[in-house]
Short mmCIF file of C-alpha atoms in Angstrom, two decimals:
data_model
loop_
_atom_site.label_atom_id
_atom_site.label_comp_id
_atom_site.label_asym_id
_atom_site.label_seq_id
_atom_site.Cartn_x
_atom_site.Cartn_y
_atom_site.Cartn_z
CA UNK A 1 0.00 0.00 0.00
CA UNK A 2 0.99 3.22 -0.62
CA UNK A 3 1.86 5.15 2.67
CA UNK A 4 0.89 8.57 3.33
CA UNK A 5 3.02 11.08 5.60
CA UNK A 6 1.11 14.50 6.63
CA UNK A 7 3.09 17.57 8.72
CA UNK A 8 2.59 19.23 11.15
CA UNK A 9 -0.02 16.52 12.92
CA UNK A 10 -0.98 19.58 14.74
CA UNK A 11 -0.66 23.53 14.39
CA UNK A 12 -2.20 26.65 15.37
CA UNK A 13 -2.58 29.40 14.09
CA UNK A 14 -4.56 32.80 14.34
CA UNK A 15 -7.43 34.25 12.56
CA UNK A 16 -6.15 36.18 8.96
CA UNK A 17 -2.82 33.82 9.17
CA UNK A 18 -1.31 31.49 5.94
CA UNK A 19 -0.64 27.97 6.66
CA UNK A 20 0.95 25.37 4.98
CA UNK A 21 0.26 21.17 5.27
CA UNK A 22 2.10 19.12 3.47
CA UNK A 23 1.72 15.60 1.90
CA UNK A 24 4.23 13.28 1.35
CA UNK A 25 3.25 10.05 -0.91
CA UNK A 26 5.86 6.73 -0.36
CA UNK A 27 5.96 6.41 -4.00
CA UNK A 28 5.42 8.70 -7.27
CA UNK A 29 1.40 9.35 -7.45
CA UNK A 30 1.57 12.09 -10.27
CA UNK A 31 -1.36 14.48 -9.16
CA UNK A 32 -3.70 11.71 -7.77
CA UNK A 33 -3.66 13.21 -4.75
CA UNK A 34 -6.70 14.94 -2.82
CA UNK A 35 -7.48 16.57 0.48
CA UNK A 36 -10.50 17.01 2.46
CA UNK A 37 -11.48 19.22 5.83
CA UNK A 38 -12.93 17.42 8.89
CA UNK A 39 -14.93 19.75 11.06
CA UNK A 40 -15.25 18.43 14.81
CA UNK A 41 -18.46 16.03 14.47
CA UNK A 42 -18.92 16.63 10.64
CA UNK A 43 -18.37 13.87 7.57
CA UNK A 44 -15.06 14.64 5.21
CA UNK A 45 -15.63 17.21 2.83
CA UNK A 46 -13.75 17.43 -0.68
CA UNK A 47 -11.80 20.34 -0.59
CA UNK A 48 -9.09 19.80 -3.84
CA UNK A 49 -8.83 17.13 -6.19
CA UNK A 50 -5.77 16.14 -8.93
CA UNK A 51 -3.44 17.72 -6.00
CA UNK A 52 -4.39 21.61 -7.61
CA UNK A 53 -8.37 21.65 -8.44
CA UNK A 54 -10.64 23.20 -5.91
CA UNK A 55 -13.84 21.75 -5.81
CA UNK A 56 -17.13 23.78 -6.61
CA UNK A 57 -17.96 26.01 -3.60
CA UNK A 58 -14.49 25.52 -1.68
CA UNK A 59 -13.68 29.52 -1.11
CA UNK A 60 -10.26 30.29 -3.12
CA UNK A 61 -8.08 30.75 0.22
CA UNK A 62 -7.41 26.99 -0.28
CA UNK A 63 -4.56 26.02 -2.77
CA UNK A 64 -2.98 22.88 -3.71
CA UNK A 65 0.53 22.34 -5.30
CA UNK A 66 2.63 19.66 -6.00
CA UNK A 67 5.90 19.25 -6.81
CA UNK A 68 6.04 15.55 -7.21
CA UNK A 69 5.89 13.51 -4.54
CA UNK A 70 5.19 16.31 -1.87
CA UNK A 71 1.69 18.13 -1.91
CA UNK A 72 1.32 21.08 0.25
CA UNK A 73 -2.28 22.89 0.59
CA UNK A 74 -2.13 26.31 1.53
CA UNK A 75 -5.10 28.43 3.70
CA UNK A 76 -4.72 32.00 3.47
CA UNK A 77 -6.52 34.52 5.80
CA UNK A 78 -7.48 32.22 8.12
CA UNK A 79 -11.03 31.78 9.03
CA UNK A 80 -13.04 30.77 12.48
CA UNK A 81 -14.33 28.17 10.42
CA UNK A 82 -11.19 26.79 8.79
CA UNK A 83 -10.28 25.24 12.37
CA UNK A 84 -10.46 21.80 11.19
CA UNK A 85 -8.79 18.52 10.23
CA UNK A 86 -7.38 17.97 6.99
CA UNK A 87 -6.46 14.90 5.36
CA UNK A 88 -4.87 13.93 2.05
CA UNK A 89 -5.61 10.97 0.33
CA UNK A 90 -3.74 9.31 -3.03
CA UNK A 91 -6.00 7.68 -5.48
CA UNK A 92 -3.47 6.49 -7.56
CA UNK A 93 -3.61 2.85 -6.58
CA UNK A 94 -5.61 0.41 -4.79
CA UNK A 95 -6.37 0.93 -2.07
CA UNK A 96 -6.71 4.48 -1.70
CA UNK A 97 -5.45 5.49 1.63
CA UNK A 98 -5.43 8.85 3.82
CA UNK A 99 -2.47 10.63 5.50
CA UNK A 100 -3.13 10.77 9.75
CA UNK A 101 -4.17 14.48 9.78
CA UNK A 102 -3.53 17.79 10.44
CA UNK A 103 -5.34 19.05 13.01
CA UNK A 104 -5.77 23.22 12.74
CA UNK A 105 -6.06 24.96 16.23
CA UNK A 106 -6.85 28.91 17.15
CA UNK A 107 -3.70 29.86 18.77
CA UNK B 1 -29.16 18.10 -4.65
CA UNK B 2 -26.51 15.56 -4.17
CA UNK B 3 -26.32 13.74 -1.60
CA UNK B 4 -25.84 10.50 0.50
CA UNK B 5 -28.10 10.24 3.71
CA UNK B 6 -26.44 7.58 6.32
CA UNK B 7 -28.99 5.41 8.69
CA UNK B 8 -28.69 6.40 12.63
CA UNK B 9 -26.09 5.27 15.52
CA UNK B 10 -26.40 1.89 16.68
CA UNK B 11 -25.52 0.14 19.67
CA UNK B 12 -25.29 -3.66 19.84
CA UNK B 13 -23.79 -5.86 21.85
CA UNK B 14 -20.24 -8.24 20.78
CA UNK B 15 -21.24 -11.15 18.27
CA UNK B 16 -24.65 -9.66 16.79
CA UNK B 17 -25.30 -8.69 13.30
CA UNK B 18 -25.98 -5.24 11.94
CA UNK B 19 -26.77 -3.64 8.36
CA UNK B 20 -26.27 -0.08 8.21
CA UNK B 21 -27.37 2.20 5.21
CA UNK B 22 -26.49 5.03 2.54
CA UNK B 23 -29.65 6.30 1.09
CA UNK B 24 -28.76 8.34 -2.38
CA UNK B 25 -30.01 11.24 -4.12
CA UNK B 26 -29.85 13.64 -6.69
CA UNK B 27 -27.84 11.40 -9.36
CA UNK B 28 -27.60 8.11 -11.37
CA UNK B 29 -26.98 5.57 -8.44
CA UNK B 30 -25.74 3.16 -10.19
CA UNK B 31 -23.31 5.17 -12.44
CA UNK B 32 -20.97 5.65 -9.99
CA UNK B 33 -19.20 3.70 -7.24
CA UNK B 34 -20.37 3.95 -3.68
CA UNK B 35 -17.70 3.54 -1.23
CA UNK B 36 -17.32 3.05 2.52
CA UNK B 37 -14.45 4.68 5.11
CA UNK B 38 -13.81 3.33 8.82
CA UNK B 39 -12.68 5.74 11.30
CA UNK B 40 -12.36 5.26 14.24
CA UNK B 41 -12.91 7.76 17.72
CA UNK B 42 -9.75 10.26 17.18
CA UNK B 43 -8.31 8.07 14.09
CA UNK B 44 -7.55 8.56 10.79
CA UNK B 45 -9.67 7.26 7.81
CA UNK B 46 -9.49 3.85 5.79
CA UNK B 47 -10.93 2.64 2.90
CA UNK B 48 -13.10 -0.30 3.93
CA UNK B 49 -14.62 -1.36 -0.14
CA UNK B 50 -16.58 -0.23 -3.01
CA UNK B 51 -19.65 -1.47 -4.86
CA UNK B 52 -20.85 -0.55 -8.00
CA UNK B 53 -24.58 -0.69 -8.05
CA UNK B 54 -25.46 -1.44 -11.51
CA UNK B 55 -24.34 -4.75 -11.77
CA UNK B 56 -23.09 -5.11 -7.85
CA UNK B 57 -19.33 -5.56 -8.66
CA UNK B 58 -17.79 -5.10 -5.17
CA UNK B 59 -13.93 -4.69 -4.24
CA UNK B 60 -12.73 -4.96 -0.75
CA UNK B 61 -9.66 -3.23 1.37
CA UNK B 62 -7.83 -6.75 2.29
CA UNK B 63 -8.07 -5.73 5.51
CA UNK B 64 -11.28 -5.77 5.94
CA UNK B 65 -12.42 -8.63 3.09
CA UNK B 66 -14.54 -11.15 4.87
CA UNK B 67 -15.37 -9.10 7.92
CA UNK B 68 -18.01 -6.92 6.12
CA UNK B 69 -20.01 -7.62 3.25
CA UNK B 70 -21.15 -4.32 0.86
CA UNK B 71 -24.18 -4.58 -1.21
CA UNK B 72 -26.78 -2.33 -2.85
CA UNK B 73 -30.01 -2.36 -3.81
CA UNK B 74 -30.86 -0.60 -7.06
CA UNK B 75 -34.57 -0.30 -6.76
CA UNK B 76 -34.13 1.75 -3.87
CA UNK B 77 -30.68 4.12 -4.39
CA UNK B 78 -29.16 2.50 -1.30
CA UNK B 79 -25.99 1.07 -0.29
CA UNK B 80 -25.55 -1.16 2.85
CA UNK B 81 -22.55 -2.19 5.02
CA UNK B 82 -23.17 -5.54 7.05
CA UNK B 83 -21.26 -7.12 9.82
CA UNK B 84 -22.55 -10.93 10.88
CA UNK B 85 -21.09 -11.02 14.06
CA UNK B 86 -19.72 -7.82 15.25
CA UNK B 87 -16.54 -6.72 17.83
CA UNK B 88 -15.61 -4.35 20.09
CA UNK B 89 -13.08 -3.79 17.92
CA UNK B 90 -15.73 -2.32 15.32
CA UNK B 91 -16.92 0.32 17.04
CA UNK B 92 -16.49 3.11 15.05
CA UNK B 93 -17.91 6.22 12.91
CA UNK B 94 -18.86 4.77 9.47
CA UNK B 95 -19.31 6.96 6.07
CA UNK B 96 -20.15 6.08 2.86
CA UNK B 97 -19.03 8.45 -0.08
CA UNK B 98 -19.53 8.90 -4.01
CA UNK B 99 -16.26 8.07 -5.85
CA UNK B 100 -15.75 10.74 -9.06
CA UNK B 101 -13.74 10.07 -12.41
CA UNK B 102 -12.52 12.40 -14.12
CA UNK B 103 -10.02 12.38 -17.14
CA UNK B 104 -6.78 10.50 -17.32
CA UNK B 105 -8.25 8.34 -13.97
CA UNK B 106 -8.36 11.20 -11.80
CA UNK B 107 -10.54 10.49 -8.87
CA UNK B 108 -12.07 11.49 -5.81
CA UNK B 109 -14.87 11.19 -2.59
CA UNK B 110 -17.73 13.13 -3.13
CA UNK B 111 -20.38 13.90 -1.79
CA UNK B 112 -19.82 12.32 1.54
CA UNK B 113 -22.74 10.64 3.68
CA UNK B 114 -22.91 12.23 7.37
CA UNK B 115 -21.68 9.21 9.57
CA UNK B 116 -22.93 6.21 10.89
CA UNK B 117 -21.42 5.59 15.11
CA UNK B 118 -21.40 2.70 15.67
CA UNK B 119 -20.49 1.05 19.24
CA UNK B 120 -20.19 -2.28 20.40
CA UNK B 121 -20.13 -3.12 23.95
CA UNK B 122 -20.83 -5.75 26.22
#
């Protein structure tokens, strides 16, 4: 299987702040790579998909970038509700699996 | 609207059976895969299986093949996760989720279904 490394677990961060997460895949995955927010007592939601799209409705503060086998996603002005967990997941093989998470705190 | 609409908590006790549910909406069910993600109090996620509900083609996570059985049911736009004889060991939040393809095999979850908890205690 192919193993998925997030970083920081853990941060925090203010309101209006920039943070970076990255991804790192065990093996080349090209841009099959996706993340998703987990809101305290909430499903997954789809955030970016092919490591740089953002899904329909996600607000542009959220970037993805690649540069091969790392994968960063990038918040800008941080948000009250961007307090979250994020996970990235490769879909590049069989079976798909999910990095641990980053979990986003208010400092 | 899209969506996937999960069945409530359950409770049961070590060694019963259970059948939980994923009620869709909004799309061609059986155009797409319906999957199903384990995760567990403070965990991450895994990817228990997938079922295609047109013709019921199922793949399971090998870690989970033979502990759950997937299915679907057409006539009715849901999907259903089944244990025979459940752990402690299972108790966990369950979702089920669309999977997407896009071009050149790009894929991805989405919608998500809002969680199943499931707990098993003695």
């Amino acid at each position: 299987d192919i193993q998925m490394t997030q970083s920081p677990s853990s941060l925090s961060a203010s309101v209006g702040d920039r943070v970076t997460i990255t991804c790192r895949a065990s093996e080349p995955i090209g841009p099959f790579l996706n993340w998703y927010q987990q809101r305290p007592g909430r499903a997954p939601r789809l955030l970016i998909y092919a490591a740089s799209t953002l899904q329909s409705g996600v607000p542009s503060r959220f970037s993805g970038r690649t540069t091969g086998t790392d994968f960063t996603l990038s918040i800008t002005n941080l948000q009250p509700e961007d307090f979250a967990t994020y996970f990235c997941q490769q879909s590049s093989r069989v079976p798909p699996t999910f990095g641990q998470g980053t979990k986003l705190e208010i400092k | 609207e899209i969506q996937l609409v999960q069945s409530g908590a359950e409770v049961k006790k070590p060694g019963e059976s259970l059948k939980i549910s994923c009620k869709a909406s909004g799309f061609s069910f059986t155009s797409y895969w319906i999957l199903w993600v384990r995760q567990v109090p403070g965990k991450g996620l895994e990817w228990m299986g997938s079922i295609h509900p047109e013709d019921s083609d199922t793949r399971y996570s090998p870690s989970f093949q033979g502990q759950v059985t997937i299915s679907a049911a057409k006539s009715i736009t849901t999907a259903y996760l089944q244990w025979n004889s459940l752990k402690a060991s299972d108790t966990a939040m369950y979702y089920c989720a669309r999977y997407n393809l896009g071009d050149n095999d790009l894929n991805w979850f989405d919608p998500w279904g809002q969680g199943t908890l499931v707990i098993v205690s003695s």
